[in-house]
Short mmCIF file of C-alpha atoms and ligand atoms in Angstrom, two decimals:
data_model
loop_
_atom_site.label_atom_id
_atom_site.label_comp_id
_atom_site.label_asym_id
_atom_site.label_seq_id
_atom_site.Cartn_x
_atom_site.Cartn_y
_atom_site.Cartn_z
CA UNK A 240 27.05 8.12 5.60
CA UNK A 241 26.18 7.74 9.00
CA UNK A 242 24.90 4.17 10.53
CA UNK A 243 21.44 4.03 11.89
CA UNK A 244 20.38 1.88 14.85
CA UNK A 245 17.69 -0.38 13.46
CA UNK A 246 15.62 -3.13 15.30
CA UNK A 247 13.36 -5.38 12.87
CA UNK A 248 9.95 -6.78 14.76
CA UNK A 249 8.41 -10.04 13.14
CA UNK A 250 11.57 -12.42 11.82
CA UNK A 251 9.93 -14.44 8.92
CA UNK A 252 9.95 -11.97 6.16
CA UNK A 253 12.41 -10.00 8.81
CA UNK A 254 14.76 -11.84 9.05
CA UNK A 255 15.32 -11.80 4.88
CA UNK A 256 16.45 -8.03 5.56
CA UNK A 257 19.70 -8.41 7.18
CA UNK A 258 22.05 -7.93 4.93
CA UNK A 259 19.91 -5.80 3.32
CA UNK A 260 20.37 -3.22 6.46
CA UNK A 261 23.83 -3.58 6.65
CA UNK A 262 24.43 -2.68 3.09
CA UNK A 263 22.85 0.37 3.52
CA UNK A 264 24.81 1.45 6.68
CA UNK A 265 22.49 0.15 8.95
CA UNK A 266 23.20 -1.76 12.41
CA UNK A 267 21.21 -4.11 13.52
CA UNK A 268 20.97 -3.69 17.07
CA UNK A 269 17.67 -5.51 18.26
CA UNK A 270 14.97 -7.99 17.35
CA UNK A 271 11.84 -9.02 18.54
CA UNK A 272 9.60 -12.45 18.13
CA UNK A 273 7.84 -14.23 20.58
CA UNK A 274 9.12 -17.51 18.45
CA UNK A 275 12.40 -17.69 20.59
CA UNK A 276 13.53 -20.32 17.77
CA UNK A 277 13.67 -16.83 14.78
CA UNK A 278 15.73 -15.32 17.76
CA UNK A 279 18.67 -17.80 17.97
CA UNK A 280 18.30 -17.79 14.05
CA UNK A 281 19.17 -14.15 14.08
CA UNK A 282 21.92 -14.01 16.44
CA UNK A 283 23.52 -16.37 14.25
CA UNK A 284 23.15 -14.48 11.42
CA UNK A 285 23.66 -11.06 12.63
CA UNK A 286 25.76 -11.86 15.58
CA UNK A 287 25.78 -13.28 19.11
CA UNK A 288 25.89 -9.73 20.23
CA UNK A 289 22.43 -9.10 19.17
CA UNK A 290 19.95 -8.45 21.13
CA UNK A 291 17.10 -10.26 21.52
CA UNK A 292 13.72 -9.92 22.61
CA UNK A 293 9.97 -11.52 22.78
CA UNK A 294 7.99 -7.92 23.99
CA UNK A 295 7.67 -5.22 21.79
CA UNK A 296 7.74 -2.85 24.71
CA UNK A 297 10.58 -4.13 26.09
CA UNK A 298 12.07 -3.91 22.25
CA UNK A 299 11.68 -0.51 21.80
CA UNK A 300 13.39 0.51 24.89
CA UNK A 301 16.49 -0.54 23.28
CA UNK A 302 19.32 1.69 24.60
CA UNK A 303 20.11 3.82 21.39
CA UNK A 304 17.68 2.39 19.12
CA UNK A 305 16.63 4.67 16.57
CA UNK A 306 14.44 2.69 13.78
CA UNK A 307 12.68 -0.30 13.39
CA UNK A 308 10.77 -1.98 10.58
CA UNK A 309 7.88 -3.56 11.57
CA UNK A 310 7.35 -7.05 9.87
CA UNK A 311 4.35 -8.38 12.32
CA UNK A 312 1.16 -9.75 11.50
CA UNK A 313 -0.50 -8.17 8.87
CA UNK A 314 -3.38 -6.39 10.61
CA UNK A 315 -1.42 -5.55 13.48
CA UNK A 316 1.29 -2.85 12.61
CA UNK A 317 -0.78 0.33 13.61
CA UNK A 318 -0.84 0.13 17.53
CA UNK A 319 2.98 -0.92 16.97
CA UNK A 320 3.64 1.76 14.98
CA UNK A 321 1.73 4.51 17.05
CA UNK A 322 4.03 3.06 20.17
CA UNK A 323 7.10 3.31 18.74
CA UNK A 324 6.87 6.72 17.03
CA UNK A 325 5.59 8.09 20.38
CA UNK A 326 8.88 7.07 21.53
CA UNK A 327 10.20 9.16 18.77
CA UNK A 328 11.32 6.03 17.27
CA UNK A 329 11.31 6.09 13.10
CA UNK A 330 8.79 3.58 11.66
CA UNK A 331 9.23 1.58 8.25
CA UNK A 332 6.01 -0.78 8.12
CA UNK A 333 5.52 -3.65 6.38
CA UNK A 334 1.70 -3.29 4.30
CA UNK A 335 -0.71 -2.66 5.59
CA UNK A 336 -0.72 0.09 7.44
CA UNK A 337 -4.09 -0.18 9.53
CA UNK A 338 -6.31 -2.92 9.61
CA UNK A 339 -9.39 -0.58 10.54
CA UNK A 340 -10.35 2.78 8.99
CA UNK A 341 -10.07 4.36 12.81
CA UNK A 342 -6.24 2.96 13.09
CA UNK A 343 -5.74 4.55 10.05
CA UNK A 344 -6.88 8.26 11.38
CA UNK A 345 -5.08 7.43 14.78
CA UNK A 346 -1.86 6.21 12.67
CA UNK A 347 -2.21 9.78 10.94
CA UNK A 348 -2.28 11.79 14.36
CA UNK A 349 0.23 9.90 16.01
CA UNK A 350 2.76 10.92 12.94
CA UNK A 351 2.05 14.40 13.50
CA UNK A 352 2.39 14.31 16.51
CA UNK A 353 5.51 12.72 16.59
CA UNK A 354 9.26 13.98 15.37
CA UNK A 355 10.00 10.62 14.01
CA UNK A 356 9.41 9.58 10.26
CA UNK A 357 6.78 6.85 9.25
CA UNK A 358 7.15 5.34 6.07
CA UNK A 359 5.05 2.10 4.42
CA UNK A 360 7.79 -0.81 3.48
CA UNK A 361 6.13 -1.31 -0.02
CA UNK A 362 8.53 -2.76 -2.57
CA UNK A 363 6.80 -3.71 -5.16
CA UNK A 364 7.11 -0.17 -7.31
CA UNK A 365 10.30 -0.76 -7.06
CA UNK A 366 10.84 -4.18 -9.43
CA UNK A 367 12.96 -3.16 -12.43
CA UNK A 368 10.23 -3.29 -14.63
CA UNK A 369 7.90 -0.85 -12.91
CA UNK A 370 10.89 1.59 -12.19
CA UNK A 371 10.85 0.86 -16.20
CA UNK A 372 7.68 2.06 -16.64
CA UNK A 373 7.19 4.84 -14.34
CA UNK A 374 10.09 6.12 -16.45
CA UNK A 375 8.78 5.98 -19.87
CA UNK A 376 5.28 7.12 -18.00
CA UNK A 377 6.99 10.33 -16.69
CA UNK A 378 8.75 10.72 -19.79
CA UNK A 379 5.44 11.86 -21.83
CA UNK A 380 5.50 9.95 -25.09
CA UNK A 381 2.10 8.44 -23.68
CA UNK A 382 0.50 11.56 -23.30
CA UNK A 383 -1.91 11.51 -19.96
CA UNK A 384 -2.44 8.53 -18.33
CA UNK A 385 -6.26 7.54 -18.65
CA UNK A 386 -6.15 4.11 -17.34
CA UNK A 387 -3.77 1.75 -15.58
CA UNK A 388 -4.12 -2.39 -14.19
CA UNK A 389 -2.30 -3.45 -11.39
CA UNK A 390 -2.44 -7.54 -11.09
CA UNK A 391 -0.71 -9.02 -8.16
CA UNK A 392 -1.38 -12.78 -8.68
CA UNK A 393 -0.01 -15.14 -6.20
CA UNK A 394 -2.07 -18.65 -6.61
CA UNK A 395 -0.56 -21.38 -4.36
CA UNK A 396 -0.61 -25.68 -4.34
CA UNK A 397 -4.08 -26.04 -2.25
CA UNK A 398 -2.91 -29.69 -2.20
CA UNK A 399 0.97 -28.38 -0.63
CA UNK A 400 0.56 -28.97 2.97
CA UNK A 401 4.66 -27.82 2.80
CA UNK A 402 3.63 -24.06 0.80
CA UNK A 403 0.85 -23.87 3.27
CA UNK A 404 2.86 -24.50 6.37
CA UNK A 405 5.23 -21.79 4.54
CA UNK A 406 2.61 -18.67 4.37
CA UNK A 407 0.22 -20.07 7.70
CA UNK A 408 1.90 -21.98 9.74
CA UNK A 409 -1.21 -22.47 11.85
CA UNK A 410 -4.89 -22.27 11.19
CA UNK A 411 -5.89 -19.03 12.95
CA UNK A 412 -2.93 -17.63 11.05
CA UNK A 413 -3.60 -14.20 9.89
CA UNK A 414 -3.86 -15.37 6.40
CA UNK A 415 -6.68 -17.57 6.45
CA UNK A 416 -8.65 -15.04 7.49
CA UNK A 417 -7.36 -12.08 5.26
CA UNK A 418 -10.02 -10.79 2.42
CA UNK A 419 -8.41 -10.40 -0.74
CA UNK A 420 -8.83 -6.51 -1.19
CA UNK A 421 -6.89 -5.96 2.02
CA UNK A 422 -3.58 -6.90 0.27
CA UNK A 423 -3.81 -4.38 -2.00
CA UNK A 424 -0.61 -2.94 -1.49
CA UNK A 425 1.51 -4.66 -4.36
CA UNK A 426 -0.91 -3.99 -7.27
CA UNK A 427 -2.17 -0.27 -6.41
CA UNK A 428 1.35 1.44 -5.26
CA UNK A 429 3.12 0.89 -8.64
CA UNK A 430 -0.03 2.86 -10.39
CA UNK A 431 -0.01 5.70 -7.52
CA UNK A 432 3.88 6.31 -7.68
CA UNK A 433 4.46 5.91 -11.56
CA UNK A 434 1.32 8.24 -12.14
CA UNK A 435 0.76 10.17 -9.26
CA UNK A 436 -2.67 9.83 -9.31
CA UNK A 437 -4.40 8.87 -6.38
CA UNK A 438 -8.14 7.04 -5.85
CA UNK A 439 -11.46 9.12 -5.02
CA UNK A 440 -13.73 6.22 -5.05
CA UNK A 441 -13.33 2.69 -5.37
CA UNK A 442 -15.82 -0.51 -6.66
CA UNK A 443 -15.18 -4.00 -6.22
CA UNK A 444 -16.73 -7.52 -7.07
CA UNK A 445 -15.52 -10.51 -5.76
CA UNK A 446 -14.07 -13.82 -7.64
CA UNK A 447 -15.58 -16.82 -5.73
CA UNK A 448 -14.47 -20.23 -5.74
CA UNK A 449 -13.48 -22.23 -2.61
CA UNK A 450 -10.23 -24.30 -2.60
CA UNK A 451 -11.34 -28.23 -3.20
CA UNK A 452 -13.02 -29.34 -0.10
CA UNK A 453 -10.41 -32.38 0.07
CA UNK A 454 -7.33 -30.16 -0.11
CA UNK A 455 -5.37 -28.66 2.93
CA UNK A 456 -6.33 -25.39 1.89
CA UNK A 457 -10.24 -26.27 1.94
CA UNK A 458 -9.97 -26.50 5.75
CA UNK A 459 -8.77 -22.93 5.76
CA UNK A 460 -8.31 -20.88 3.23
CA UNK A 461 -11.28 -18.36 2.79
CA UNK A 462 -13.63 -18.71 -0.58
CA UNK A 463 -12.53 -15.78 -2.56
CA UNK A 464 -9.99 -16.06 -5.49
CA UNK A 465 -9.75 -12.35 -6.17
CA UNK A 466 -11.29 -8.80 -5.28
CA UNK A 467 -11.66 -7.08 -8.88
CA UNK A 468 -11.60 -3.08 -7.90
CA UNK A 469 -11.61 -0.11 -9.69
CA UNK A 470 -10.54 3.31 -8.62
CA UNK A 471 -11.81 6.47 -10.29
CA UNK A 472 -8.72 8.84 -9.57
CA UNK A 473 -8.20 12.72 -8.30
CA UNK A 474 -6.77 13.17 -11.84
CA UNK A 475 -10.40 11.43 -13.85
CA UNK A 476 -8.24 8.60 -14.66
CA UNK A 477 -9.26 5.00 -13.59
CA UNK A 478 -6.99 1.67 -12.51
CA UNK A 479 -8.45 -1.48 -12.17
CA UNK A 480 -6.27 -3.39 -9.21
CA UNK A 481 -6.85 -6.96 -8.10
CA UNK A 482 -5.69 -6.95 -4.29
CA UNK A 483 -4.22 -10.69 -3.55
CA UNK A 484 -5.04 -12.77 -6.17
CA UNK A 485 -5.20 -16.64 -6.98
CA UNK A 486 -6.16 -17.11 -10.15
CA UNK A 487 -4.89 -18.34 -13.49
CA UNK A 488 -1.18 -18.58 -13.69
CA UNK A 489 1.55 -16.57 -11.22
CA UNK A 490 2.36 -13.26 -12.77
CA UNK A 491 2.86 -9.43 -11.41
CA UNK A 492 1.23 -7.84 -13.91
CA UNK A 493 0.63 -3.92 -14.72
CA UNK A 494 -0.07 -1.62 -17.72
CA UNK A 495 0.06 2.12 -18.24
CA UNK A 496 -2.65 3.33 -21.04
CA UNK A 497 -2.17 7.12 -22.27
CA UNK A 498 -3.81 9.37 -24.72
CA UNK A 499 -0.90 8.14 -27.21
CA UNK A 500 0.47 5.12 -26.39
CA UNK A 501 0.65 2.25 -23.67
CA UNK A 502 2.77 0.06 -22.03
CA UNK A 503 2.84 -3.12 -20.06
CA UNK A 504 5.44 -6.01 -18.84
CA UNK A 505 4.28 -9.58 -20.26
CA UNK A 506 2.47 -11.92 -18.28
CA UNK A 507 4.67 -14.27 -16.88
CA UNK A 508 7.72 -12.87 -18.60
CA UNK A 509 8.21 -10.25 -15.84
CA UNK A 510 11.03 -8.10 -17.21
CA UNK A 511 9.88 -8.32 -20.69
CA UNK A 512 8.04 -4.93 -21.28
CA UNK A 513 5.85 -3.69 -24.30
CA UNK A 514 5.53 -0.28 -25.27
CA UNK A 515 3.49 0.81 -28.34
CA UNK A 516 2.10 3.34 -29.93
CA UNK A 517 -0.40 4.37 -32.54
CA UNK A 518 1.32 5.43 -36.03
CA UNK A 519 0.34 8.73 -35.96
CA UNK A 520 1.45 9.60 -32.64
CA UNK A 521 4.91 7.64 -32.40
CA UNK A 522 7.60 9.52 -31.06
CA UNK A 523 11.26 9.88 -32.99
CA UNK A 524 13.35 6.80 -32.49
CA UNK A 525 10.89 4.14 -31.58
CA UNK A 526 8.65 1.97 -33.54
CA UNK A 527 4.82 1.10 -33.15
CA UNK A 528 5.86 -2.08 -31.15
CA UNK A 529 8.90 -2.26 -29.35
CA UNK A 530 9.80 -5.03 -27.05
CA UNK A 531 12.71 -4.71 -24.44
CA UNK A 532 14.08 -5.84 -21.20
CA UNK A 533 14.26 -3.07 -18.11
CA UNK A 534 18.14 -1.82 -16.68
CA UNK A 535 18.31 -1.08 -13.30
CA UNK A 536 19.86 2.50 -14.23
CA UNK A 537 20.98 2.93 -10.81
CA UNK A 538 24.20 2.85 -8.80
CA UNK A 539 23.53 0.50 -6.18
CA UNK A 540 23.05 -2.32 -8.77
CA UNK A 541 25.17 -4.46 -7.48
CA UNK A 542 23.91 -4.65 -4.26
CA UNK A 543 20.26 -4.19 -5.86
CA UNK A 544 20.81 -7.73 -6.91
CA UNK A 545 21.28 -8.99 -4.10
CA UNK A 546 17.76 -8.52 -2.07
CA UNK A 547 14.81 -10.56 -2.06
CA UNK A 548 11.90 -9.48 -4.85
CA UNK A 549 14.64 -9.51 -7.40
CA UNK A 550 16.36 -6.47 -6.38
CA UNK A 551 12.76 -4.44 -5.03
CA UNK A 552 13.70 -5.33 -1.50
CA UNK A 553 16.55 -2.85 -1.18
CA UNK A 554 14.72 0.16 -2.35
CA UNK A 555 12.19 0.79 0.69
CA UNK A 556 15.15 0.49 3.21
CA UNK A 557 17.82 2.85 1.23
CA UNK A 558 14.64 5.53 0.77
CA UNK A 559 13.92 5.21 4.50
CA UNK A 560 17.35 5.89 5.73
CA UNK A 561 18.04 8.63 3.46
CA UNK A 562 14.86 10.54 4.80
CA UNK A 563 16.03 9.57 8.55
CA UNK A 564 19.73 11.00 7.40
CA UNK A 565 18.79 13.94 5.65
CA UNK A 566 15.49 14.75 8.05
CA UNK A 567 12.71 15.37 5.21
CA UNK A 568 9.39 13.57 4.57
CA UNK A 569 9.63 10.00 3.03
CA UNK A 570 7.66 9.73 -0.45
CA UNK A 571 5.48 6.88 0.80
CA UNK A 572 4.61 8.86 3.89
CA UNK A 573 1.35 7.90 5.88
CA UNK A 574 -1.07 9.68 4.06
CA UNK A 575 0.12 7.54 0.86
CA UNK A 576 -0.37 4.70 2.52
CA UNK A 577 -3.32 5.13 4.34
CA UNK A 578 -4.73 5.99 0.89
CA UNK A 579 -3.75 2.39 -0.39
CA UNK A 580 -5.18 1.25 3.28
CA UNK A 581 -8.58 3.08 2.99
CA UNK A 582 -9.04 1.91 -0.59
CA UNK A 583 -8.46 -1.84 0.35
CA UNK A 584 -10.98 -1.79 3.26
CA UNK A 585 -13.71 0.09 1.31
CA UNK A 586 -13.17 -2.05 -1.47
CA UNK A 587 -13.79 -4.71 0.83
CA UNK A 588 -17.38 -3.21 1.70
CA UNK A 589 -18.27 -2.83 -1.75
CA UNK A 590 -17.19 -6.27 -3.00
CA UNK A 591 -19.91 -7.32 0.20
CA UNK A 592 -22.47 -5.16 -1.33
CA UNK A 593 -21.87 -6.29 -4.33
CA UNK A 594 -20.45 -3.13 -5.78
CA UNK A 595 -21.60 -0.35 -4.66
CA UNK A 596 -19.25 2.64 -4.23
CA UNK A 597 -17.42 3.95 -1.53
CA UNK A 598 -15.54 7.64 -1.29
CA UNK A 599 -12.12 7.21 -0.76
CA UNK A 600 -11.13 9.72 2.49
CA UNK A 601 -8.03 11.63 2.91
CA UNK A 602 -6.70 11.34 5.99
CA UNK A 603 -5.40 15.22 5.71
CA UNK A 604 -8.74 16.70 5.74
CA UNK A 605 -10.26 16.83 9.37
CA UNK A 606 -13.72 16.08 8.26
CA UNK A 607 -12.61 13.04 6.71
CA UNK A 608 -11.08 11.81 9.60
CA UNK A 609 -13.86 12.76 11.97
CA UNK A 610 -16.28 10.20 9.76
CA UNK A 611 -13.70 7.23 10.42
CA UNK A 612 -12.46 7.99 13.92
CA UNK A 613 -14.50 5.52 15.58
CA UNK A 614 -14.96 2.93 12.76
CA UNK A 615 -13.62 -0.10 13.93
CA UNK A 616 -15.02 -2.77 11.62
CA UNK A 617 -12.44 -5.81 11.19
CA UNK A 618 -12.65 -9.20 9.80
CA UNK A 619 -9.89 -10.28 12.16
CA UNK A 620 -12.41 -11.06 15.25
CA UNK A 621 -14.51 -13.46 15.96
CA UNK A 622 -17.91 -13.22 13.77
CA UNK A 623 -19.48 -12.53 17.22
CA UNK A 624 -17.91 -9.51 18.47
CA UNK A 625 -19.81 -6.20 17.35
CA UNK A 626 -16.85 -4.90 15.18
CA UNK A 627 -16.99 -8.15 12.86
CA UNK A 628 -17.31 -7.71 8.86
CA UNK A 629 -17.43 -10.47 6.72
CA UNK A 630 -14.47 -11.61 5.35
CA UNK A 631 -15.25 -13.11 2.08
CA UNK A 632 -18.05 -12.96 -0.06
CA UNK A 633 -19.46 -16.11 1.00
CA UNK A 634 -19.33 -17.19 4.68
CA UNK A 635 -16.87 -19.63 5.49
CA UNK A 636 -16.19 -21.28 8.73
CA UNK A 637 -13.74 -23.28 10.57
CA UNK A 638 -14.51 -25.30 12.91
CA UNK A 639 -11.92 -26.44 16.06
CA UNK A 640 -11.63 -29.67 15.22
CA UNK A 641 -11.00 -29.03 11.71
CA UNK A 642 -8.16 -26.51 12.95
CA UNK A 643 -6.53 -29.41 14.68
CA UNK A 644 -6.58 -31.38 11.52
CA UNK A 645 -4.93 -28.62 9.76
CA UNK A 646 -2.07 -28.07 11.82
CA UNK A 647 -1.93 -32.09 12.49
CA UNK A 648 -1.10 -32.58 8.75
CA UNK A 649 1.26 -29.49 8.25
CA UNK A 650 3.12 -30.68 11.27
CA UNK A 651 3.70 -34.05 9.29
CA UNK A 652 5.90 -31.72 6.48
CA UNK A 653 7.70 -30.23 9.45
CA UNK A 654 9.54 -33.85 10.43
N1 NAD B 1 6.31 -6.58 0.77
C1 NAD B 1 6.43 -7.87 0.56
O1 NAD B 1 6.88 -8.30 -0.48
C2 NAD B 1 6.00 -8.82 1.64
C3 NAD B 1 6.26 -10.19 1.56
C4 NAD B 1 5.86 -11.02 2.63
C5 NAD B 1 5.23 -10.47 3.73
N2 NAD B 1 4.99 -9.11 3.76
C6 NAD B 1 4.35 -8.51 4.94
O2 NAD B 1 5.21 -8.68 6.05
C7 NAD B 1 4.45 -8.88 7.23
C8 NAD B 1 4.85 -10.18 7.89
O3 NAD B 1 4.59 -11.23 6.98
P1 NAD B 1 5.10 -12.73 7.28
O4 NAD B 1 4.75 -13.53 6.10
O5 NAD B 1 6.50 -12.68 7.74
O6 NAD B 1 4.11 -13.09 8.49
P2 NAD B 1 4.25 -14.23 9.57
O7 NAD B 1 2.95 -14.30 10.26
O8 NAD B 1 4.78 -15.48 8.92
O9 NAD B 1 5.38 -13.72 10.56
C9 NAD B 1 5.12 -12.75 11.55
C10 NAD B 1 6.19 -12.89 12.63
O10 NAD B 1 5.93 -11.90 13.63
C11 NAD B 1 5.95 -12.52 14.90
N3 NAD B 1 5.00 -11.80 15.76
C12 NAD B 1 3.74 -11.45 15.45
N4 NAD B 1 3.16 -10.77 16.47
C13 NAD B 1 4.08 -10.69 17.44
C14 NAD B 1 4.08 -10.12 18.75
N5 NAD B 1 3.00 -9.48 19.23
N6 NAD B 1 5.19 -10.22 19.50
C15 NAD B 1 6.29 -10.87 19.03
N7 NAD B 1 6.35 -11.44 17.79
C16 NAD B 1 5.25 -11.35 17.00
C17 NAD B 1 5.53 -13.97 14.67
O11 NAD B 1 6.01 -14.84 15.68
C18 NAD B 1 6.16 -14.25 13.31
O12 NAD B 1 7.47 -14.74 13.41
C19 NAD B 1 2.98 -8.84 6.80
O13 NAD B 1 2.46 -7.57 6.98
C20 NAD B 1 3.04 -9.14 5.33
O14 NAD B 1 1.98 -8.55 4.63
C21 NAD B 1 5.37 -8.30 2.75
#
């Protein structure tokens, strides 16, 4: 198995994939963050022949670097991306993959264009539960799949000045200003991959209630709890997917409902899955209820174990190198993920509207990408620029003096 040069940009969730390269042949040759701090981190943990960097451009003119995985800001990956894979460089991005609908048709060009392989870095169709699931999906005994829920709920301590320091270190922090469709990654990709269905058009309603005005996260943290969406799919089933959401009690949630049977992992049991079916339609050698705990059923257990997500972290890099090894298309190629992308950001317009429906494009057809090409509406500016959206149902402001405040009592956690 041959060893692939790999540079990682952004070193907070980056820097969690170190060994995680290595054990799948990879070298890690070069990183980039413009917090020098992350890069004396690294070089102690990869070695103080690393080498180091604070300018992407300067990054990917590595001598001999042949991959990176891009682990930036959230809505920043697809003018990285398009840069590096005009180098020819292969691209593995963290989600999402555009943070406007015309990134998204210019991250689709550039691809083509390009002799390098993109992939999205989504993991979370990889936990051993939905491998579980896709398995007993694609094994039949459920018949069709009609309807599926993906639930990615993540609430956090509004009052934990130390878990917000954690996820936004500072107040105009990427994540204070995110809507909750746009994360939509975690919850939709385990429905697309286990079903292979994909979404046509997409409805959302927002969940609104703002953090207590006396907490840490009141300062910040935008209004919305949850986007609610539901996708009618190419194949006339429907999910229901939640994006980001705080509510209720921490769980990663998802169920699989076919014309003769269902199944689903518990809520807040995660590897504790629940597969039934309806007397007359029970296949030989299982009962109306059956309730079991996922294997890996896979070779690389062992070092499975050993990656962050419980094992889902080692997937994305192990499919990535194999399509960079053996030269064919990755599964979770661009148009798969600007499909997740596209779906988040209309979503996004129709929880604004209140629900009304958006068609979902496909980045393959021309015509579909001729309607987004110049549509560069983004939450991430300020609400005065032209190409500001709302980010949350309800308007909700910072002010600089209340920025200050928030980064005066997260620095407190820091000494
Ligand atoms: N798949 C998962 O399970 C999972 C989990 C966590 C985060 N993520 C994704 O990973 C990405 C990063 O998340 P995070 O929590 O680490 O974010 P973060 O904001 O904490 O870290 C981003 C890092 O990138 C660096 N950076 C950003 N722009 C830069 C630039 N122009 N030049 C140099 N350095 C730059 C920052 O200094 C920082 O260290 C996001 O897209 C997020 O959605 C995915």
């Amino acid at each position: 198995m041959r060893t692939i040069k790999f540079g990682i940009f952004g070193l907070r969730r980056g820097s969690t994939f170190y060994r995680n390269v290595m054990m799948n042949n990879g070298e890690i040759v070069a990183v980039c963050d413009r917090d020098t701090s992350k890069l004396e981190d690294a070089k102690k943990q990869v070695g103080e022949g690393l080498a180091t960097y604070t300018d992407f451009d300067a990054f990917i003119n590595h001598p001999g670097l042949e991959a990176i995985y891009l682990c930036n800001n959230f809505n920043q990956h697809a003018p990285f991306a398009i840069k590096a894979l005009e180098k020819g460089i292969h691209v593995m991005s963290e989600c999402a993959s555009n943070s406007t609908m015309a990134e998204g048709v210019a991250l689709v060009r550039a691809v083509e264009k390009s002799k390098a392989i993109y992939t999205i870095a989504e993991n979370f169709q990889y936990m051993i539960f939905n491998r579980e699931m896709k398995r007993v999906v694609e094994g039949g005994t459920l018949g069709k799949i009609l309807y599926a829920e993906g639930e990615y709920n993540h609430p956090i301590d509004f009052y934990s000045a130390k878990e917000l320091r954690a996820l936004s270190p500072y107040a105009n922090h990427w994540r204070n200003f995110l809507p909750r469709a746009y994360y939509i990654t975690h919850s939709l990709a385990p429905l697309m991959f286990a079903t292979g269905a994909s979404p046509v058009r997409v409805t959302a309603m927002p969940v609104y209630d703002p953090a207590p005005a006396d907490s840490v996260g009141g300062i910040v943290r935008g209004p919305d709890r949850a986007a609610i969406i539901t996708c009618l799919n190419d194949d006339d089933s429907v999910f229901k997917v939640t994006g980001c959401a705080a509510f209720g009690a921490h769980s990663n949630s998802y169920r699989f409902c076919g014309e003769r049977g269902q199944i689903e992992n518990v809520r807040g049991d995660l590897n504790r899955l629940i597969l039934r079916y309806n007397a007359w339609d029970k296949p030989e050698g299982k009962e109306e209820f059956n309730e079991y705990a996922a294997d890996w059923n896979d070779a690389d257990e062992e070092m499975i174990k050993q990656t962050g997500h419980d094992g889902a972290d080692f997937f994305p890099v192990r499919a990535f190198f194999t399509a960079i090894r053996e030269n064919r298309p990755p599964v979770f190629d661009v148009y798969f993920a600007t499909k997740m992308t596209s779906t988040a950001l209309l979503a996004h317009r129709s929880l604004l509207e209140r629900g009304v429906p958006y068609d979902v494009p496909d980045f393959r057809r021309e015509e579909d990408r001729v309607k987004y090409e110049n549509d560069n509406l983004t939450p991430f500016v300020a609400p005065d620029d032209p190409n500001y959206i709302e980010r949350w149902s309800h308007p909700k402001f910072f002010t600089p003096e209340e920025a200050s405040e928030y980064e005066r009592i997260i620095a407190q956690v820091k000494k």
